[in-house]
XYZ file of C-alpha atoms in Angstrom:
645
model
C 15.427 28.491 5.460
C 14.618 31.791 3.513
C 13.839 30.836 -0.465
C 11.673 32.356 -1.908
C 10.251 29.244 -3.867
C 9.212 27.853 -1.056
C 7.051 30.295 0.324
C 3.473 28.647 0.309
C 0.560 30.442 -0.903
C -2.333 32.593 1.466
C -4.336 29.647 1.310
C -1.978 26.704 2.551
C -0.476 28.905 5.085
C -3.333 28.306 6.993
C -2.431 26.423 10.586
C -2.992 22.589 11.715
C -4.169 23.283 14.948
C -4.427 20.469 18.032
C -8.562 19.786 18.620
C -7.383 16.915 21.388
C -5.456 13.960 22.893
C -6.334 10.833 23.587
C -3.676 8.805 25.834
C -5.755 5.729 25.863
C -5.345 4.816 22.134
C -1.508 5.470 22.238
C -0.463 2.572 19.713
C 3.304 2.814 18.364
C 3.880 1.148 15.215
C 0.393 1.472 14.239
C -1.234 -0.201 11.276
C -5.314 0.857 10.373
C -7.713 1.592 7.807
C -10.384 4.579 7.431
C -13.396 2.086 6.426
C -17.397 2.571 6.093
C -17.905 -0.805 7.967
C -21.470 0.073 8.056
C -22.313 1.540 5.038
C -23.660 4.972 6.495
C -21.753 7.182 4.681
C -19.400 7.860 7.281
C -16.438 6.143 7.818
C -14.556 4.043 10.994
C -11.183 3.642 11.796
C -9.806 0.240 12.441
C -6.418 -0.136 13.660
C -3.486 -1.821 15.618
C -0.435 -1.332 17.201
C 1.702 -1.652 20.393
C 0.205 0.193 23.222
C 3.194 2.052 25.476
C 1.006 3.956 28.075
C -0.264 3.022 31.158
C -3.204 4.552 30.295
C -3.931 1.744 27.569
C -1.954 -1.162 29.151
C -1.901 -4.447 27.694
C -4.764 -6.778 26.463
C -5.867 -9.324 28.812
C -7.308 -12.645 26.829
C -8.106 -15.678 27.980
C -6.422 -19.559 26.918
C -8.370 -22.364 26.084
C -8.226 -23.313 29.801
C -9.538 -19.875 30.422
C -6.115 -18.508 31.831
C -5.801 -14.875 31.779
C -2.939 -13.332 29.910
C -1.361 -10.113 28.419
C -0.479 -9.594 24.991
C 1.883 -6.539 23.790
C -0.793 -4.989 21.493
C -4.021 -3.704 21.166
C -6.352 -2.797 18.059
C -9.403 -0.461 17.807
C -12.263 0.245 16.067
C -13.077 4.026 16.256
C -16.623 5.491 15.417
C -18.014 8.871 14.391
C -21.229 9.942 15.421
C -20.765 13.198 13.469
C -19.046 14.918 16.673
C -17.681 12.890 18.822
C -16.221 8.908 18.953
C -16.754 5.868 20.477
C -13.948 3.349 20.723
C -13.806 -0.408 21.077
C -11.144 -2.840 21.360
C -11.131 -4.922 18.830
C -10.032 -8.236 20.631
C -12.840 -10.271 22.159
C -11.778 -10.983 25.947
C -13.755 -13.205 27.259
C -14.181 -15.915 24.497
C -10.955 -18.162 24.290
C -11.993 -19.742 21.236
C -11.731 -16.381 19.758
C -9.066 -13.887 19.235
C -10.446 -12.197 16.385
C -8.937 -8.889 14.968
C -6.028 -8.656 16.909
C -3.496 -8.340 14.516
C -0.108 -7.245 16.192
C 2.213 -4.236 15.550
C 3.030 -3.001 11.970
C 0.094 -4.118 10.290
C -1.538 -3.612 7.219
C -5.158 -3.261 6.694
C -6.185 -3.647 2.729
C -9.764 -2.686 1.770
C -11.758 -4.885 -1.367
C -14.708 -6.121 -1.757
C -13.181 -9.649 -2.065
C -16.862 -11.632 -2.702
C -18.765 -9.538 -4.694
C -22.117 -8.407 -1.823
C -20.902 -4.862 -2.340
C -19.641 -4.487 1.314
C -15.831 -3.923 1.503
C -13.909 -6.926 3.199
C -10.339 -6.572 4.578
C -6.918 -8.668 3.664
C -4.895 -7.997 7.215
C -1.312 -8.799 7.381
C 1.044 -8.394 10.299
C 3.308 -9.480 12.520
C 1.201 -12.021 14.370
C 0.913 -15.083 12.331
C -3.103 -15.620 13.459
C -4.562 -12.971 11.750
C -3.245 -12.942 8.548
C -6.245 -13.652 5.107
C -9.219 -12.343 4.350
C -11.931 -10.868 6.650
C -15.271 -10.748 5.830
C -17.422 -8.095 6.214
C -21.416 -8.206 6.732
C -22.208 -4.520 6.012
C -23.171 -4.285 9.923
C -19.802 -3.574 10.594
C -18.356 -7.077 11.661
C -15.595 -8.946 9.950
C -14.976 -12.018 10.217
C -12.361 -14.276 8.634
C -13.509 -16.328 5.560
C -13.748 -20.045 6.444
C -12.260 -20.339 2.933
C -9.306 -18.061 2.392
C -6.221 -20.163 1.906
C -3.048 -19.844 0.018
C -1.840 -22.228 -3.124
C 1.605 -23.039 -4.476
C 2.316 -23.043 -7.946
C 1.376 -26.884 -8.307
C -2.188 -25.509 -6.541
C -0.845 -27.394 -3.045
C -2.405 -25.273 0.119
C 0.683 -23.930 1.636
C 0.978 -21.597 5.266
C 1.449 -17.992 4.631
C 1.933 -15.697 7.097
C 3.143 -12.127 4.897
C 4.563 -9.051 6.526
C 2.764 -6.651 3.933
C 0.368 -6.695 1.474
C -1.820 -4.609 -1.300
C -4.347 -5.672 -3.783
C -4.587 -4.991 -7.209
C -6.265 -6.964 -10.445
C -2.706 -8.417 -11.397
C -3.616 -10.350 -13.957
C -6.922 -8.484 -15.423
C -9.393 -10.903 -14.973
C -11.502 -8.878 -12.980
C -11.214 -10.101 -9.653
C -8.546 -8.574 -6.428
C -5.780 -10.308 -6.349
C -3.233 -9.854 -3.937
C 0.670 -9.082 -3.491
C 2.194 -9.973 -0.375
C 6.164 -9.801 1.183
C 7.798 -10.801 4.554
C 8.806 -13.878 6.218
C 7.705 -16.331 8.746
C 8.858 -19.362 10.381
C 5.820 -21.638 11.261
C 6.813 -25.033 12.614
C 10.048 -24.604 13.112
C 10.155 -23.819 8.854
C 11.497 -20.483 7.800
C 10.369 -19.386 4.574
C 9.689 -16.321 2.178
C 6.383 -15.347 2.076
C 6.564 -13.843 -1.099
C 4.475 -14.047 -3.812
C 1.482 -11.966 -6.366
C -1.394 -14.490 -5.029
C -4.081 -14.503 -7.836
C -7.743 -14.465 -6.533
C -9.130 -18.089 -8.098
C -13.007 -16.576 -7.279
C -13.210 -19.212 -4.563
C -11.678 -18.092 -1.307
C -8.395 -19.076 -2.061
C -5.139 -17.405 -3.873
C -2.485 -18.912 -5.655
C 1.217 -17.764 -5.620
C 2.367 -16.949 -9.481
C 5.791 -15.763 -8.958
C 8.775 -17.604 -9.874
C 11.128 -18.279 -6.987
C 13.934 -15.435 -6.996
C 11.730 -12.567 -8.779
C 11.858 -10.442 -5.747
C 15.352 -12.070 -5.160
C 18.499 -12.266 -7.132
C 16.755 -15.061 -9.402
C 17.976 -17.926 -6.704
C 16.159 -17.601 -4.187
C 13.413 -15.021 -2.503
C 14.918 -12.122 0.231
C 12.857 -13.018 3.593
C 11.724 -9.341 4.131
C 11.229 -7.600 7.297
C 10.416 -4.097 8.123
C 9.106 -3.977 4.922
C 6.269 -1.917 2.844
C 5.024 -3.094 -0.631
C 2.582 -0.881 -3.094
C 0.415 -1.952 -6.150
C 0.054 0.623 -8.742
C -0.220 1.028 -12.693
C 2.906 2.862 -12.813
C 3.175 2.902 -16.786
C -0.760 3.413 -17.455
C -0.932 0.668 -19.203
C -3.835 -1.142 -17.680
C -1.760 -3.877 -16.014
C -1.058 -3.057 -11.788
C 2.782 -2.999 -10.976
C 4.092 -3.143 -7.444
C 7.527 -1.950 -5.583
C 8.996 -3.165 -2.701
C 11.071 -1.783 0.494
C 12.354 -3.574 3.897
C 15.374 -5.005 5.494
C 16.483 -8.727 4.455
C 16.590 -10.766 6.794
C 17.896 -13.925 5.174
C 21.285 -12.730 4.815
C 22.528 -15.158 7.828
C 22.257 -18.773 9.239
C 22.901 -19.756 12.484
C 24.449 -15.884 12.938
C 27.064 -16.353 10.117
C 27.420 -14.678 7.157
C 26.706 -16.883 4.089
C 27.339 -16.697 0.355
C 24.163 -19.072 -0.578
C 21.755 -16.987 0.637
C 20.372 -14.141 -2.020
C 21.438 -11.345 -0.374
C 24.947 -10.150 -2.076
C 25.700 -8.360 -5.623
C 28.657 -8.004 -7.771
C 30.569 -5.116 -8.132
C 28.408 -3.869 -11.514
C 25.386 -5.131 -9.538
C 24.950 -7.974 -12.500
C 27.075 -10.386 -10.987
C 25.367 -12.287 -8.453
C 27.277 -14.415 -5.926
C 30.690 -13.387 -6.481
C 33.551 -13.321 -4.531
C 33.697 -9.411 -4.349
C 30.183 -9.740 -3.581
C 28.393 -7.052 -1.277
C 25.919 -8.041 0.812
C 22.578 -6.120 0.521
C 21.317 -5.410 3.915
C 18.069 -3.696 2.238
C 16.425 -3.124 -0.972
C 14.071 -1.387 -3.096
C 12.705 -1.875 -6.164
C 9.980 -1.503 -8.547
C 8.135 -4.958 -10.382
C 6.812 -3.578 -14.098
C 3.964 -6.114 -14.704
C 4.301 -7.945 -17.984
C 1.463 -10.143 -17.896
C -0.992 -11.001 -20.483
C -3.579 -13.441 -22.081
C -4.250 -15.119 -19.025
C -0.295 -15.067 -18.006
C 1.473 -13.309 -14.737
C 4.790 -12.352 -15.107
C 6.902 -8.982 -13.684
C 10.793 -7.975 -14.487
C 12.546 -5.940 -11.826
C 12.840 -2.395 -12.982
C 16.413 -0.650 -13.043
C 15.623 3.125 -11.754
C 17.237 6.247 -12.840
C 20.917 7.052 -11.884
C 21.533 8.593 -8.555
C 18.007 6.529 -7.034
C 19.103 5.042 -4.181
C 18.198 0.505 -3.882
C 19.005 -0.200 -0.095
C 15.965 1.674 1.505
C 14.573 -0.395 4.740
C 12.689 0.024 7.602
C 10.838 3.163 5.263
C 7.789 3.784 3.288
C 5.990 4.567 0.080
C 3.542 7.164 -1.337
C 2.373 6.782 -5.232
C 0.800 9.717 -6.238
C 0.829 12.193 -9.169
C 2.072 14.907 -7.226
C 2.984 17.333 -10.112
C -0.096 16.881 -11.853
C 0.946 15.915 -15.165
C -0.635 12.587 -15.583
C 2.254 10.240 -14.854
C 2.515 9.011 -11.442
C 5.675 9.575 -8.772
C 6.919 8.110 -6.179
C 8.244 8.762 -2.639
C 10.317 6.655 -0.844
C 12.155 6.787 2.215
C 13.866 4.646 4.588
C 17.470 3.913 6.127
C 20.096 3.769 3.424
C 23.568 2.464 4.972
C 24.658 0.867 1.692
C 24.375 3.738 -0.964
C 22.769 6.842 -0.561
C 24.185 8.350 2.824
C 26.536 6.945 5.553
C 25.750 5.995 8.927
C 21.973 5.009 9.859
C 19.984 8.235 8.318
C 17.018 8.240 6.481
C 17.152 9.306 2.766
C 14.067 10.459 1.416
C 13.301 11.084 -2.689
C 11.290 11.906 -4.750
C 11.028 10.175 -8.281
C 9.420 12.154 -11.029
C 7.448 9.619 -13.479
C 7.322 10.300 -17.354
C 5.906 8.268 -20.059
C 7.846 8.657 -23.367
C 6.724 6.604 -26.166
C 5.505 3.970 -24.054
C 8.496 3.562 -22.044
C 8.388 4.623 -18.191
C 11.360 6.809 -16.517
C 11.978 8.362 -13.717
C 13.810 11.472 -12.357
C 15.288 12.249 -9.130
C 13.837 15.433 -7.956
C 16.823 17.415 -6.007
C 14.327 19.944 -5.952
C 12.492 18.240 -3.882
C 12.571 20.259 -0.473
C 13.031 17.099 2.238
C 15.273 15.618 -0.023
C 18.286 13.831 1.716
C 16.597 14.842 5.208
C 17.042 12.481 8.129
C 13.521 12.262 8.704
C 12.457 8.676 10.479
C 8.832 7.509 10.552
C 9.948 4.340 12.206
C 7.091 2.648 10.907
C 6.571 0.660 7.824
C 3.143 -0.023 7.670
C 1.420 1.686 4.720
C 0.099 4.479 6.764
C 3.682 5.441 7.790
C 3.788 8.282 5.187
C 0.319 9.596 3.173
C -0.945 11.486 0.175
C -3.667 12.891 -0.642
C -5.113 16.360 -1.125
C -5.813 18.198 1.980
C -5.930 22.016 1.483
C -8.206 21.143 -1.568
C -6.434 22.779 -4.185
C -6.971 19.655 -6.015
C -3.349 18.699 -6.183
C -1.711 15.577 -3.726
C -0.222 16.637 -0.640
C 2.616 14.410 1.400
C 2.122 13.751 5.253
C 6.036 13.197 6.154
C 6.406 12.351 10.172
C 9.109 11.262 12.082
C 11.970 11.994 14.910
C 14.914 14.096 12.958
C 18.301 15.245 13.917
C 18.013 17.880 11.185
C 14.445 20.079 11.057
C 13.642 21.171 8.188
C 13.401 24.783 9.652
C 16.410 24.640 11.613
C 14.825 23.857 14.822
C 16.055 21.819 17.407
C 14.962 17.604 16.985
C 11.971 16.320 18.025
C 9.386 14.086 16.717
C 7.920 16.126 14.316
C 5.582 16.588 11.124
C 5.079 18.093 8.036
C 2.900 19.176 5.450
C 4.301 19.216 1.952
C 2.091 20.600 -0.694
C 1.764 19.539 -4.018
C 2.799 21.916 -7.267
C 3.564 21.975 -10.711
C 7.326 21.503 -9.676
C 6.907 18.286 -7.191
C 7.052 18.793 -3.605
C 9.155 21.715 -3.122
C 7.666 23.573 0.265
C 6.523 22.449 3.579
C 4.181 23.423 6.465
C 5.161 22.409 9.977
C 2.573 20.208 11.404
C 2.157 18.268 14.940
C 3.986 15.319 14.176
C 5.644 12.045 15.448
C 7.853 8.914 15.459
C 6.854 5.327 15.657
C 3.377 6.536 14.184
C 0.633 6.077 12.338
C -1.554 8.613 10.060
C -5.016 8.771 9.554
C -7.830 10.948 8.269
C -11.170 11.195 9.793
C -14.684 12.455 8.264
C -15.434 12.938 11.884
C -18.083 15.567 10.834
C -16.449 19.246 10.872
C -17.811 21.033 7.787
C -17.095 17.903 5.993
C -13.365 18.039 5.599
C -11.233 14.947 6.693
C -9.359 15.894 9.621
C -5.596 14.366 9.922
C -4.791 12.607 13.439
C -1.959 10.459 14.323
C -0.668 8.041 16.970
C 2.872 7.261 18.238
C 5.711 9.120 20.131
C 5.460 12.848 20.147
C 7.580 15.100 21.876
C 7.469 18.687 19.888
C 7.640 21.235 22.466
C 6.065 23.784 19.093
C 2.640 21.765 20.308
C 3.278 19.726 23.471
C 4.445 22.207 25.862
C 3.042 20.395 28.802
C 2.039 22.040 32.125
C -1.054 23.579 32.578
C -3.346 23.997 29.289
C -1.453 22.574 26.964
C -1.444 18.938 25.467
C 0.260 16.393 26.947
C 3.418 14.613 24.726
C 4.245 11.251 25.032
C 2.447 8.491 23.437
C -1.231 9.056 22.627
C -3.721 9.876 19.497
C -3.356 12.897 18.331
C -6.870 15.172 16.823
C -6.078 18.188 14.669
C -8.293 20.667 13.094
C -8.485 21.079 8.857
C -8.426 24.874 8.607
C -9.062 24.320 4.427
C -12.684 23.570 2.900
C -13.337 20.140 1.532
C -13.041 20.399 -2.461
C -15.987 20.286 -4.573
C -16.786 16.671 -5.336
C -15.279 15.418 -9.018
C -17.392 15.365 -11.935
C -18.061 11.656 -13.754
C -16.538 10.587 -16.399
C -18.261 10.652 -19.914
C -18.946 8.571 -22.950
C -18.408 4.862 -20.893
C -17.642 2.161 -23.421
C -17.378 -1.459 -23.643
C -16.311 -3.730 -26.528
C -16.408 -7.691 -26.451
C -15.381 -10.406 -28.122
C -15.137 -14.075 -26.898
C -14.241 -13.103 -23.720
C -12.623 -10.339 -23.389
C -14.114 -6.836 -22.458
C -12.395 -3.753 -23.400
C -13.740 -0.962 -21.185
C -12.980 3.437 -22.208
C -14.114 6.264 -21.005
C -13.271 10.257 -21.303
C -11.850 12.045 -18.199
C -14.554 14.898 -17.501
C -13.794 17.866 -19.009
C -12.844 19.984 -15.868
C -10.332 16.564 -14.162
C -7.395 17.577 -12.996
C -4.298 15.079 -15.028
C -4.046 13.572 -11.836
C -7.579 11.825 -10.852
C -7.670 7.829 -10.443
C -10.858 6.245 -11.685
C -12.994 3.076 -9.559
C -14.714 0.940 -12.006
C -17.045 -2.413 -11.348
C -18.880 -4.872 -13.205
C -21.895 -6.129 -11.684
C -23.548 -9.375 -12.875
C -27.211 -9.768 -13.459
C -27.454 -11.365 -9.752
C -26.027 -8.332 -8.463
C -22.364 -9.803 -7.696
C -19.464 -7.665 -7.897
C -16.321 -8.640 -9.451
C -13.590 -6.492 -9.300
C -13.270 -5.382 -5.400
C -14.883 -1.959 -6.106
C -14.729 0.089 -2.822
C -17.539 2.680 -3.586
C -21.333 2.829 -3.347
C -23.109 1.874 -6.853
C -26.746 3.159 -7.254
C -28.445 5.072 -4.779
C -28.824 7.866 -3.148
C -24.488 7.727 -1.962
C -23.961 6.229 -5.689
C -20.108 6.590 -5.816
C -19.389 7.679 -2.250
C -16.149 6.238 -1.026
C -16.226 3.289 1.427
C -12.579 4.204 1.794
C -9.492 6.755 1.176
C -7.420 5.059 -1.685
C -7.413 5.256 -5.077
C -9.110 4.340 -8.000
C -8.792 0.330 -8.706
C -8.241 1.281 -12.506
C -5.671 3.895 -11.069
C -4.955 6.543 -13.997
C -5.821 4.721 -16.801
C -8.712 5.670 -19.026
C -9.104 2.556 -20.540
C -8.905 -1.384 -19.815
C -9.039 -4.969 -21.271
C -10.281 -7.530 -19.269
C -9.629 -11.306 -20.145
C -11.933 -14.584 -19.142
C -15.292 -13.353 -18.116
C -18.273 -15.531 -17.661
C -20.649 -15.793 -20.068
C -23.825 -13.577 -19.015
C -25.265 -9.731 -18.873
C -23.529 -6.966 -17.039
C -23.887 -3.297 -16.044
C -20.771 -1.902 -15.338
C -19.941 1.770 -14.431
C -16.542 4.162 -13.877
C -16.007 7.227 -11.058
C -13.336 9.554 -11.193
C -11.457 9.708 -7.892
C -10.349 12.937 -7.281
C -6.499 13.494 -5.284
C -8.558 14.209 -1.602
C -9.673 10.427 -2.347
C -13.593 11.739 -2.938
C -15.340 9.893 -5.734
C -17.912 11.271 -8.510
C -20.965 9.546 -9.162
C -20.760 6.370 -11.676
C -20.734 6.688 -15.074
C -22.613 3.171 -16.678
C -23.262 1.204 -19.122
C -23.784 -2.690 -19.863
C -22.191 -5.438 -22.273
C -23.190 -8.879 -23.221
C -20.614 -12.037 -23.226
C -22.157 -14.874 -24.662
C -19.031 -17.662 -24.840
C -19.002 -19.760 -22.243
C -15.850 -20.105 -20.628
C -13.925 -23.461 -22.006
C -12.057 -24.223 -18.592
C -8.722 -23.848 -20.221
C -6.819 -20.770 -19.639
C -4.961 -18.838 -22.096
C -2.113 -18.943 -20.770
C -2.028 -22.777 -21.319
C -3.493 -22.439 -24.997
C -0.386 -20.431 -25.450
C 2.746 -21.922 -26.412
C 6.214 -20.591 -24.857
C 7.269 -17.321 -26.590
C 10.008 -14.908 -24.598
C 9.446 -11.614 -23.405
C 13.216 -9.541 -23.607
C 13.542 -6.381 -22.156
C 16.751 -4.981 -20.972
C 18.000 -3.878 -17.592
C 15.923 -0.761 -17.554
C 12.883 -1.991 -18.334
C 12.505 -1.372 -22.318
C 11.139 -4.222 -24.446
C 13.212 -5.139 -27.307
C 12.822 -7.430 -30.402
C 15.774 -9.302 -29.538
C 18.643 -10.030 -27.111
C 21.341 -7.244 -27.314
C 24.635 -6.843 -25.903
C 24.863 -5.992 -22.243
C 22.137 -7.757 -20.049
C 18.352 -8.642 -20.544
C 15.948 -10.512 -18.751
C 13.698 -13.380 -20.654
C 10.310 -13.997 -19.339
C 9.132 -17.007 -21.263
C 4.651 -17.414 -20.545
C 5.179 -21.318 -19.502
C 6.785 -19.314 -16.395
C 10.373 -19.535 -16.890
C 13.065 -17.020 -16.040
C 15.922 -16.479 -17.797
C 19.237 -13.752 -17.478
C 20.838 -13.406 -20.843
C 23.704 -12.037 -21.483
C 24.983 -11.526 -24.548
């Protein structure tokens, strides 16, 4: 592939060299987390998957009548010493009573400090119904589920919830993590959607907000599988959005083919349930959050022309990859339906841009794996990754995955690649040690500072796993590389931090420093005069590590450089803001403190608030009043209507 524009530059030519193998911890379809359990400054990794080596074998537990038996997966904790690693299996296997941490294949690990003691706790979904809620963690490095995590309906009844996927965000700006959730499960012989933005009630437990049919076709929620979801202010406008990917799964009963079921579309897609219906065998789609004054409410977003809707079995990364301040996304998957024919993966690229307050987006054919059948074959949220690795200062993409078509023109393999980030989007690529069924991770496992990508999953490129004597063995294992780049300099704080009450709301600004790059996330918290945390921050505040990450994710106030925060609690708080630069390394906190003296009446504002409708048409712009073609209603007593008019 000779083009000029996508030569790289001297510095990211450099090479991502093999520093080992590890064919115990050879986990397909792994899920995990880079965490400081600890809170030494350095960071574990946690994670789970299906172990295909007889190296790692199976895990052997024991019943309640002490039986032995195997289980098809495995989970590890992994940690650094500065030089070398120590692993543990996560599973205890000898207590019966006990079958903590291990959380199945295709999990996701979500990091927030969920109450408020400054260590950062875990929400683990998967597919192993056991494990699924909030886990604990006692800054020694053990988590342990809370005795009081449980899931609400709307009418506040405790319902079973066993999700797929998950992410946290503050959905409805109250200050505290909420949590987004898709999938399926079928507990008790009851198949259901486990679907739902669960809002964090401060006591444990979460309480589903969203209307049956939102992430539907308004009858009825899809039962996902294979699926990824991701929070994120995609509009900057203080209020955290999500999208969703994965294969449908309630699209048959008993086998057959049914018309009830929310799975088919008209022939203009606005047509539900007709009898030139399609059926949708996979979706994607992005939820704009709406909410405000105490209410929760999201419309489904209509992308730009040419964006392909039937993405499954894929992945996500939401980053600001061309640097001007608006966030993309990438998103790839199997496309049957729409994009390509046959089974290939379709990856794009969607350029973000704010105009006027409205959000659109752009598909980038300049984008240089555009199209490519690339397959991660995993959907856990460390499937695909981005974040800054030659520390230019710009977000890189981690794309994996078995291909029929290299990018280079090399025979298929499993393999991997580095795309840097530019002023144009993603439009060159390194080849990197790569493969399929994977997962990717990044490790301050103490080389000159700089996190060091590994992976772990099916890898077969002969480029890097020649076999024989001396080289590195393919197959499933864990794979080390080296970073040949330097770690960036760490990001300078914000300035001039902010806050403004009245009753009880707190409106929080800052000003980016002067030498942030457009595309830096920012962490914030608010700390009461007991010391408890409210918002899930995921950094250290005060100290000698003050605004070290505990993790690698972004900012929890994403790109925005300013927020309003409804219902706080009477009383005194210091609050601070770090800017979170695109290798996921956090400045020191900016601070200040407020003062809310109401007390809290008990009733919230969304019930003080009569009914009023929210229009916006099909594409996501708000509008005074309903207009000709379709729009979606969102009254705040939680109603849904379709209008057309």
């Amino acid at each position: 592939m000779a083009a000029a524009g996508l030569a790289l530059s001297a510095n990211a030519q450099q090479s991502i060299t093999i520093a080992s193998v590890d064919q115990e911890l050879a986990n397909d379809y792994a899920g995990g987390l880079e965490i400081d359990l600890d809170n030494d400054g350095i960071k574990e990794l946690i994670f789970s998957g299906q172990p295909n080596s007889e190296v790692a074998g199976k895990t052997k537990l024991l019943d309640l009548e002490e039986n032995e038996y195997e289980v098809d997966r495995i989970a590890w904790k992994l940690k650094w010493n500065g030089t070398a690693y120590d692993k543990t299996k996560l599973a205890n296997q000898t207590d019966p009573a006990r079958k903590d941490m291990l959380f199945g294949i295709r999990g996701t690990l979500i990091p927030a400090d969920f109450n408020g003691d400054g260590n950062v706790d875990v929400f683990i979904a998967a597919e192993g119904y056991d494990y699924t809620g909030v886990y604990l963690n006692d800054g020694q490095g053990n988590l342990t589920k809370d005795p009081n995590y449980k899931v609400l309906d709307q009418d506040g009844n405790e319902v079973e919830w066993y999700p797929r996927s998950v992410d946290v965000a503050d959905f409805n700006a109250d200050g505290l993590p909420d949590v987004v959730t898709i999938g399926w499960s079928a507990v008790n012989q009851n198949r259901q959607a486990n679907v739902g933005v669960l809002i964090n009630k401060g006591n444990g437990s979460f309480q589903n907000q969203l209307e049956k049919g939102v992430v539907g076709n308004g009858d009825g929620d899809y039962e996902f599988a294979l699926c990824t979801v991701k929070a994120y202010d995609l509009n900057n406008d203080g209020l955290a959005d999500f999208m969703v990917q994965g294969n449908i799964d309630n699209q048959k009963q008993n086998g057959v083919d049914e018309k009830q079921n929310p799975v088919y579309v008209g022939d203009d897609a606005y047509h539900p349930q007709t009898a030139q219906g399609k059926k949708v065998n996979r979706t994607f789609a992005v939820y704009m959050n709406m909410s405000g004054d105490g209410e929760v409410a999201f419309y489904d977003m209509e992308l730009a022309v040419g964006v392909s809707h039937h993405f499954g079995n894929g992945n996500f990364a939401v980053a600001d990859f061309n640097n001007d301040g608006t966030p993309d996304l990438f998103v790839t998957g199997e496309s049957p339906d729409d994009a390509v024919t046959g089974w290939a993966y379709f990856p794009q690229l969607l350029i973000g841009k704010i105009t006027a307050g409205e959000l659109s987006y752009t598909d980038n054919t300049n984008f240089v794996a555009r199209g490519k059948d690339i397959r991660p074959l995993n959907s856990t949220n460390t499937g695909v990754r981005s974040i800054d690795y030659n520390g230019d200062g710009l977000y890189d993409l981690f794309l994996l995955g078995w291909t029929e078509q290299m990018l280079d023109g090399s025979d298929n393999t499993q393999s991997g690649w580095f795309l840097p980030g530019s002023a144009n989007g993603l439009t060159s690529y390194q080849r990197i040690p790569g493969a399929s069924e994977q997962g990717i991770f990044f490790l301050d496992n103490g080389v000159e500072g700089a996190l060091n990508y590994t992976f772990t999953g099916y890898h077969g490129d002969a480029s890097y796993f020649p076999g024989g004597e001396g080289g590195f063995p393919g197959g499933r294992s864990m794979v080390f590389t080296k970073n040949p780049w330097e770690k960036a300099a760490r990001p300078a704080a914000p300035t001039a931090p902010a806050a403004q009450v009245e009753d009880n709301t707190v409106a929080l600004s800052w000003t980016p420093a002067a030498t942030a790059q457009k595309n830096v996330t920012y962490e914030y918290f608010i700390k009461d005069a007991q010391g408890k945390i409210y918002n899930g921050a995921t950094s250290f505040i005060g100290g000698d590590k003050d605004g070290v990450r505990k993790v690698l994710r972004e900012g929890n106030a994403f790109m925005n450089t300013n927020l309003t925060l409804n219902n706080i609690p009477a009383g005194e708080y210091t609050w601070g803001v770090q800017t979170v630069a695109a290798d996921l390394q956090g400045s020191t906190f900016a601070t200040g403190t407020f003062t809310v003296t109401k007390q809290l009446d008990g009733i919230s504002n969304m019930n003080q608030k009569a009914a009023v409708a929210n229009i916006f048409t099909i594409d996501g712009k708000r509008v005074a009043a309903a207009q000709k073609g379709l729009n979606i209603v969102k009254m705040s007593n939680g109603e849904v209507r379709k209008v057309m008019k």
